[in-house]
Amino acid sequence: MWADAVFQGGGVRGIAFVGALEVAEAKGYRWMRVAGTSSGSIVAALLAAGYRAQELKAIMFEMDLAQLMRKTGWLRLPVVGGPLQLWRKYGLYPMEPLEQWLRARLAEKGVRTFGDVEEGRLRVVVTDLTAGRMVVFPDDCPRYGLWPQEFPVARAAAMSCAIPYFFQPLRLRARGRTHLMVDGGVLSNYPVWLFDSKEKPRWPTFGFRLVGERSTQVQSTSNFWHYTQALLKTMISAVDHLAVREADEVRTIFIPTGPTSSTDFSLTDREKEALYRAGIQAAEAFFERWDFDAYCLKFRPRYRVHGQKQATPVNV
């Protein structure tokens, strides 16, 4: 069975997606098209490259998350390092370690650019702060004078993962202007609509969304550093709990991630396993009630569910 998949952002909690994917694959689903924003773009990119859920689990558990918080530049200085790094670099940590890691994983499957992936199969959502708009790679490459087939997948995903303030924005030089590219979740953290069209859906689109606990803890804002941390936590928590319209809710696998923070890069193997298990449980509950025909009848009533000829899927 074919399906499309769209992954929300969620930082390190994205490990939970792998558990949900394992259940979907066990149910017989294969992915026609995939998309993601922030950490969801990493999962989407790896799926588009040909990774299966069990392979994803292995590489996610082996990944040294602490390497993503490597102190460079001003950040090496005590006390004043954080504010200085933010002032000079617009973010605390560089994106290079994550981009290099993803580039290596994709290379293992023979993927470097979007040209190495079946056309239309992968979309990555990014925020262009300079232009003040959402960007979808590779679709929007021509806007920047770029050839879609030559744009690196790892670069696009790294842009999508650049959480403001926490990570340094990536720069895209195009047509005489430098664009600052950051986390796609700034403008669209759950683009489950990306593959929707006016036609009757030939297969379902499943959304994968992480839901954390609302924190009741009072956060310190006594200095600039604490203020920045509180701002990030509040922004991420707010995005988690944005309302989802009913037509999208019924096709969404909501995965509870407990108190784990999106920027908790010191996760233990036990905590990773808990997130993975949460994904499994959420997906099992979802597929027990999922009915594609019922979805089409209620939310796409203009189209017949049965007796309509469907297009042949492309090879993936």
Short mmCIF file of C-alpha atoms in Angstrom, two decimals:
data_model
loop_
_atom_site.label_atom_id
_atom_site.label_comp_id
_atom_site.label_asym_id
_atom_site.label_seq_id
_atom_site.Cartn_x
_atom_site.Cartn_y
_atom_site.Cartn_z
CA MET A 1 0.00 0.00 0.00
CA TRP A 2 1.24 3.44 -0.90
CA ALA A 3 1.08 6.51 1.32
CA ASP A 4 2.65 9.93 1.67
CA ALA A 5 4.24 11.00 4.95
CA VAL A 6 4.75 14.46 6.44
CA PHE A 7 6.86 14.92 9.57
CA GLN A 8 6.59 17.77 12.05
CA GLY A 9 9.66 19.29 13.64
CA GLY A 10 10.63 18.32 17.15
CA GLY A 11 14.38 18.36 17.63
CA VAL A 12 15.88 15.29 19.27
CA ARG A 13 12.38 13.93 19.92
CA GLY A 14 12.26 12.95 16.24
CA ILE A 15 13.48 9.52 17.31
CA ALA A 16 9.83 8.83 18.14
CA PHE A 17 9.00 8.98 14.42
CA VAL A 18 11.05 5.85 13.86
CA GLY A 19 8.83 3.76 16.12
CA ALA A 20 5.72 4.97 14.31
CA LEU A 21 7.31 4.24 10.94
CA GLU A 22 8.09 0.69 12.00
CA VAL A 23 4.41 0.07 12.72
CA ALA A 24 3.34 1.63 9.41
CA GLU A 25 5.79 -0.54 7.50
CA ALA A 26 4.56 -3.62 9.35
CA LYS A 27 1.04 -2.71 8.19
CA GLY A 28 2.30 -2.85 4.62
CA TYR A 29 2.71 0.85 3.86
CA ARG A 30 5.44 2.10 1.56
CA TRP A 31 6.24 5.75 1.07
CA MET A 32 5.48 7.39 -2.26
CA ARG A 33 6.33 10.96 -1.21
CA VAL A 34 7.77 12.34 2.01
CA ALA A 35 8.21 15.82 3.46
CA GLY A 36 9.33 17.37 6.70
CA THR A 37 10.23 20.48 8.56
CA SER A 38 13.00 20.92 11.13
CA SER A 39 14.06 17.50 12.46
CA GLY A 40 11.21 15.97 10.47
CA SER A 41 13.13 16.88 7.33
CA ILE A 42 15.96 14.58 8.40
CA VAL A 43 13.60 11.62 8.70
CA ALA A 44 12.00 12.50 5.37
CA ALA A 45 15.38 12.79 3.64
CA LEU A 46 16.56 9.44 4.95
CA LEU A 47 13.33 7.74 3.88
CA ALA A 48 13.59 9.27 0.42
CA ALA A 49 17.14 7.93 0.20
CA GLY A 50 15.86 4.42 0.82
CA TYR A 51 16.27 3.82 4.54
CA ARG A 52 13.74 1.60 6.30
CA ALA A 53 12.56 1.96 9.89
CA GLN A 54 14.94 -0.60 11.39
CA GLU A 55 17.89 1.05 9.67
CA LEU A 56 16.76 4.44 10.94
CA LYS A 57 16.57 3.13 14.48
CA ALA A 58 20.14 1.90 14.31
CA ILE A 59 21.63 5.13 13.00
CA MET A 60 19.53 7.34 15.28
CA PHE A 61 20.59 5.41 18.37
CA GLU A 62 24.23 5.45 17.30
CA MET A 63 24.23 9.19 16.64
CA ASP A 64 26.20 11.24 19.16
CA LEU A 65 23.78 14.10 19.77
CA ALA A 66 26.26 15.90 22.02
CA GLN A 67 28.45 16.59 18.96
CA LEU A 68 25.77 18.98 17.73
CA MET A 69 26.50 21.26 20.69
CA ARG A 70 30.17 21.68 19.94
CA LYS A 71 31.45 24.95 21.37
CA THR A 72 33.11 27.16 18.80
CA GLY A 73 34.19 30.78 18.56
CA TRP A 74 32.97 33.11 21.27
CA LEU A 75 31.05 30.29 22.96
CA ARG A 76 34.31 29.01 24.42
CA LEU A 77 34.47 32.07 26.68
CA PRO A 78 32.90 31.71 30.14
CA VAL A 79 29.91 33.87 31.12
CA VAL A 80 29.98 36.30 28.17
CA GLY A 81 30.50 33.65 25.49
CA GLY A 82 26.82 32.90 24.89
CA PRO A 83 25.66 36.51 24.38
CA LEU A 84 28.69 37.30 22.21
CA GLN A 85 28.10 34.25 20.03
CA LEU A 86 24.47 35.24 19.54
CA TRP A 87 25.45 38.79 18.69
CA ARG A 88 28.11 37.83 16.16
CA LYS A 89 26.73 34.58 14.70
CA TYR A 90 22.97 34.94 15.36
CA GLY A 91 23.02 31.51 16.99
CA LEU A 92 24.92 29.47 19.56
CA TYR A 93 25.93 26.35 17.67
CA PRO A 94 27.01 25.79 14.04
CA MET A 95 24.98 23.53 11.75
CA GLU A 96 28.04 21.91 10.14
CA PRO A 97 28.17 18.82 12.42
CA LEU A 98 24.56 17.91 11.64
CA GLU A 99 24.95 18.61 7.95
CA GLN A 100 28.10 16.49 7.75
CA TRP A 101 26.44 13.62 9.60
CA LEU A 102 23.41 13.66 7.32
CA ARG A 103 25.54 13.99 4.20
CA ALA A 104 27.42 10.83 5.20
CA ARG A 105 24.22 8.87 5.88
CA LEU A 106 22.71 9.89 2.55
CA ALA A 107 25.92 9.02 0.71
CA GLU A 108 25.62 5.47 2.03
CA LYS A 109 22.49 5.19 -0.11
CA GLY A 110 23.99 7.00 -3.08
CA VAL A 111 22.17 10.28 -2.49
CA ARG A 112 23.81 13.70 -2.53
CA THR A 113 21.49 16.09 -4.35
CA PHE A 114 17.76 16.19 -5.06
CA GLY A 115 18.65 14.90 -8.50
CA ASP A 116 19.56 11.58 -6.88
CA VAL A 117 16.00 11.19 -5.55
CA GLU A 118 12.92 10.33 -7.61
CA GLU A 119 11.47 13.63 -8.82
CA GLY A 120 8.73 14.94 -6.55
CA ARG A 121 9.42 12.38 -3.85
CA LEU A 122 11.05 14.66 -1.25
CA ARG A 123 10.18 18.13 0.01
CA VAL A 124 11.96 20.06 2.74
CA VAL A 125 10.40 23.13 4.38
CA VAL A 126 12.70 26.04 5.29
CA THR A 127 12.15 29.62 6.47
CA ASP A 128 13.85 32.43 4.55
CA LEU A 129 14.21 35.19 7.13
CA THR A 130 15.59 37.66 4.62
CA ALA A 131 12.59 37.34 2.30
CA GLY A 132 10.15 36.65 5.13
CA ARG A 133 8.62 33.58 3.53
CA MET A 134 8.36 29.83 3.67
CA VAL A 135 10.51 27.98 1.16
CA VAL A 136 10.04 24.41 -0.05
CA PHE A 137 13.10 22.67 -1.46
CA PRO A 138 13.65 21.65 -4.21
CA ASP A 139 10.51 23.31 -5.65
CA ASP A 140 11.63 26.86 -4.85
CA CYS A 141 15.23 26.54 -6.06
CA PRO A 142 14.52 28.56 -9.24
CA ARG A 143 13.60 31.56 -7.05
CA TYR A 144 17.24 31.68 -6.04
CA GLY A 145 18.64 30.97 -9.47
CA LEU A 146 19.48 27.41 -8.45
CA TRP A 147 19.07 24.19 -10.39
CA PRO A 148 16.88 21.87 -8.24
CA GLN A 149 18.65 18.72 -9.39
CA GLU A 150 22.00 20.03 -8.11
CA PHE A 151 20.98 21.31 -4.67
CA PRO A 152 22.34 19.16 -1.80
CA VAL A 153 19.68 17.37 0.24
CA ALA A 154 21.74 17.59 3.43
CA ARG A 155 22.08 21.34 2.98
CA ALA A 156 18.32 21.81 2.70
CA ALA A 157 17.66 19.66 5.77
CA ALA A 158 20.32 21.50 7.78
CA MET A 159 18.64 24.79 6.92
CA SER A 160 15.31 23.37 8.04
CA CYS A 161 16.81 22.30 11.39
CA ALA A 162 18.42 25.64 12.27
CA ILE A 163 16.36 26.50 15.37
CA PRO A 164 16.63 30.29 15.79
CA TYR A 165 19.10 31.42 18.46
CA PHE A 166 20.05 27.82 19.30
CA PHE A 167 21.66 27.09 15.91
CA GLN A 168 23.34 29.55 13.59
CA PRO A 169 21.36 30.34 10.44
CA LEU A 170 22.71 29.07 7.15
CA ARG A 171 23.42 31.56 4.40
CA LEU A 172 22.25 31.13 0.84
CA ARG A 173 23.88 33.47 -1.66
CA ALA A 174 21.60 34.09 -4.60
CA ARG A 175 21.29 36.81 -7.21
CA GLY A 176 23.50 39.28 -5.38
CA ARG A 177 21.81 38.87 -2.01
CA THR A 178 22.54 36.74 1.05
CA HIS A 179 19.50 35.00 2.49
CA LEU A 180 19.46 33.80 6.10
CA MET A 181 17.78 30.38 6.19
CA VAL A 182 16.42 28.94 9.43
CA ASP A 183 14.10 26.32 10.89
CA GLY A 184 11.11 25.63 8.65
CA GLY A 185 8.96 25.41 11.76
CA VAL A 186 9.12 29.18 12.19
CA LEU A 187 6.44 29.53 9.50
CA SER A 188 5.13 25.99 9.06
CA ASN A 189 5.99 23.36 11.63
CA TYR A 190 3.39 20.87 10.42
CA PRO A 191 2.88 21.14 6.62
CA VAL A 192 0.64 18.08 6.35
CA TRP A 193 -1.11 19.80 3.43
CA LEU A 194 1.96 19.72 1.17
CA PHE A 195 0.79 16.81 -0.96
CA ASP A 196 -2.91 17.71 -1.03
CA SER A 197 -4.53 18.52 -4.35
CA LYS A 198 -8.00 19.20 -5.72
CA GLU A 199 -8.12 15.69 -7.10
CA LYS A 200 -9.33 12.67 -5.19
CA PRO A 201 -6.38 11.29 -3.19
CA ARG A 202 -5.06 8.07 -4.70
CA TRP A 203 -3.52 7.07 -1.39
CA PRO A 204 -3.50 8.60 2.10
CA THR A 205 -1.19 11.22 3.51
CA PHE A 206 -0.20 10.47 7.09
CA GLY A 207 1.05 13.20 9.36
CA PHE A 208 3.51 12.44 12.15
CA ARG A 209 3.31 14.94 15.00
CA LEU A 210 5.02 15.15 18.39
CA VAL A 211 3.18 16.39 21.45
CA GLY A 212 5.13 17.29 24.57
CA GLU A 213 3.94 18.01 28.07
CA ARG A 214 3.07 21.59 28.94
CA SER A 215 5.62 22.78 31.46
CA THR A 216 4.32 24.32 34.69
CA GLN A 217 7.80 25.15 35.90
CA VAL A 218 8.62 28.83 36.37
CA GLN A 219 11.54 29.73 34.11
CA SER A 220 14.28 32.10 35.14
CA THR A 221 14.68 35.27 33.06
CA SER A 222 17.15 36.97 35.37
CA ASN A 223 19.74 37.55 32.66
CA PHE A 224 20.04 37.52 28.87
CA TRP A 225 21.19 33.90 28.73
CA HIS A 226 18.27 32.63 30.84
CA TYR A 227 15.92 34.86 28.86
CA THR A 228 17.07 33.28 25.60
CA GLN A 229 16.62 29.76 26.98
CA ALA A 230 13.14 30.59 28.27
CA LEU A 231 12.19 32.12 24.92
CA LEU A 232 13.24 29.01 23.00
CA LYS A 233 11.42 26.62 25.33
CA THR A 234 8.26 28.71 25.19
CA MET A 235 8.31 28.93 21.38
CA ILE A 236 8.80 25.18 20.96
CA SER A 237 6.11 24.31 23.51
CA ALA A 238 3.62 26.65 21.85
CA VAL A 239 4.16 25.06 18.43
CA ASP A 240 3.55 21.60 19.91
CA HIS A 241 0.09 22.57 21.07
CA LEU A 242 -1.19 24.51 18.07
CA ALA A 243 -4.66 23.36 17.08
CA VAL A 244 -5.03 21.05 14.09
CA ARG A 245 -8.12 21.20 11.90
CA GLU A 246 -10.31 18.09 11.98
CA ALA A 247 -9.52 17.02 8.42
CA ASP A 248 -5.84 16.89 9.35
CA GLU A 249 -6.32 15.54 12.86
CA VAL A 250 -7.90 12.30 11.65
CA ARG A 251 -4.87 11.52 9.46
CA THR A 252 -2.29 12.47 12.08
CA ILE A 253 -0.35 10.14 14.34
CA PHE A 254 0.04 12.15 17.55
CA ILE A 255 3.04 10.91 19.53
CA PRO A 256 3.29 11.95 23.21
CA THR A 257 6.91 12.70 24.07
CA GLY A 258 6.53 13.50 27.77
CA PRO A 259 8.84 16.07 29.34
CA THR A 260 11.66 15.58 26.82
CA SER A 261 12.81 18.88 25.34
CA SER A 262 13.50 19.35 21.63
CA THR A 263 16.98 20.61 22.51
CA ASP A 264 17.91 17.93 25.04
CA PHE A 265 21.04 16.74 23.25
CA SER A 266 22.15 14.69 26.24
CA LEU A 267 19.51 11.99 25.77
CA THR A 268 20.43 8.61 27.22
CA ASP A 269 19.79 5.35 25.37
CA ARG A 270 16.97 4.69 27.81
CA GLU A 271 15.33 8.01 26.94
CA LYS A 272 15.76 7.33 23.23
CA GLU A 273 14.11 3.95 23.69
CA ALA A 274 11.19 5.56 25.53
CA LEU A 275 10.61 7.95 22.62
CA TYR A 276 10.85 5.08 20.14
CA ARG A 277 8.30 3.05 22.14
CA ALA A 278 5.98 6.05 22.34
CA GLY A 279 6.01 6.18 18.55
CA ILE A 280 5.12 2.49 18.31
CA GLN A 281 2.21 2.80 20.74
CA ALA A 282 0.81 5.92 19.09
CA ALA A 283 0.95 4.37 15.61
CA GLU A 284 -0.67 1.12 16.73
CA ALA A 285 -3.58 3.06 18.23
CA PHE A 286 -3.89 5.20 15.10
CA PHE A 287 -4.02 2.34 12.61
CA GLU A 288 -6.65 0.52 14.65
CA ARG A 289 -9.11 3.30 13.82
CA TRP A 290 -7.79 4.53 10.45
CA ASP A 291 -10.17 4.12 7.50
CA PHE A 292 -9.14 5.73 4.22
CA ASP A 293 -12.57 5.30 2.61
CA ALA A 294 -14.26 6.96 5.59
CA TYR A 295 -11.77 9.81 5.43
CA CYS A 296 -12.50 10.41 1.74
CA LEU A 297 -16.27 10.25 2.24
CA LYS A 298 -16.22 12.80 5.05
CA PHE A 299 -13.51 15.21 3.96
CA ARG A 300 -13.34 14.70 0.18
CA PRO A 301 -17.06 14.05 -0.57
CA ARG A 302 -16.91 15.33 -4.17
CA TYR A 303 -15.04 12.21 -5.22
CA ARG A 304 -16.16 8.60 -5.36
CA VAL A 305 -14.25 6.24 -3.12
CA HIS A 306 -14.88 3.12 -5.13
CA GLY A 307 -14.90 2.45 -8.85
CA GLN A 308 -12.55 5.27 -9.83
CA LYS A 309 -9.51 4.41 -11.87
CA GLN A 310 -6.32 5.32 -10.07
CA ALA A 311 -2.97 6.29 -11.53
CA THR A 312 -0.09 3.87 -11.37
CA PRO A 313 2.48 4.86 -8.71
CA VAL A 314 5.99 5.66 -9.84
CA ASN A 315 8.74 3.25 -8.88
CA VAL A 316 10.52 4.09 -5.64
#
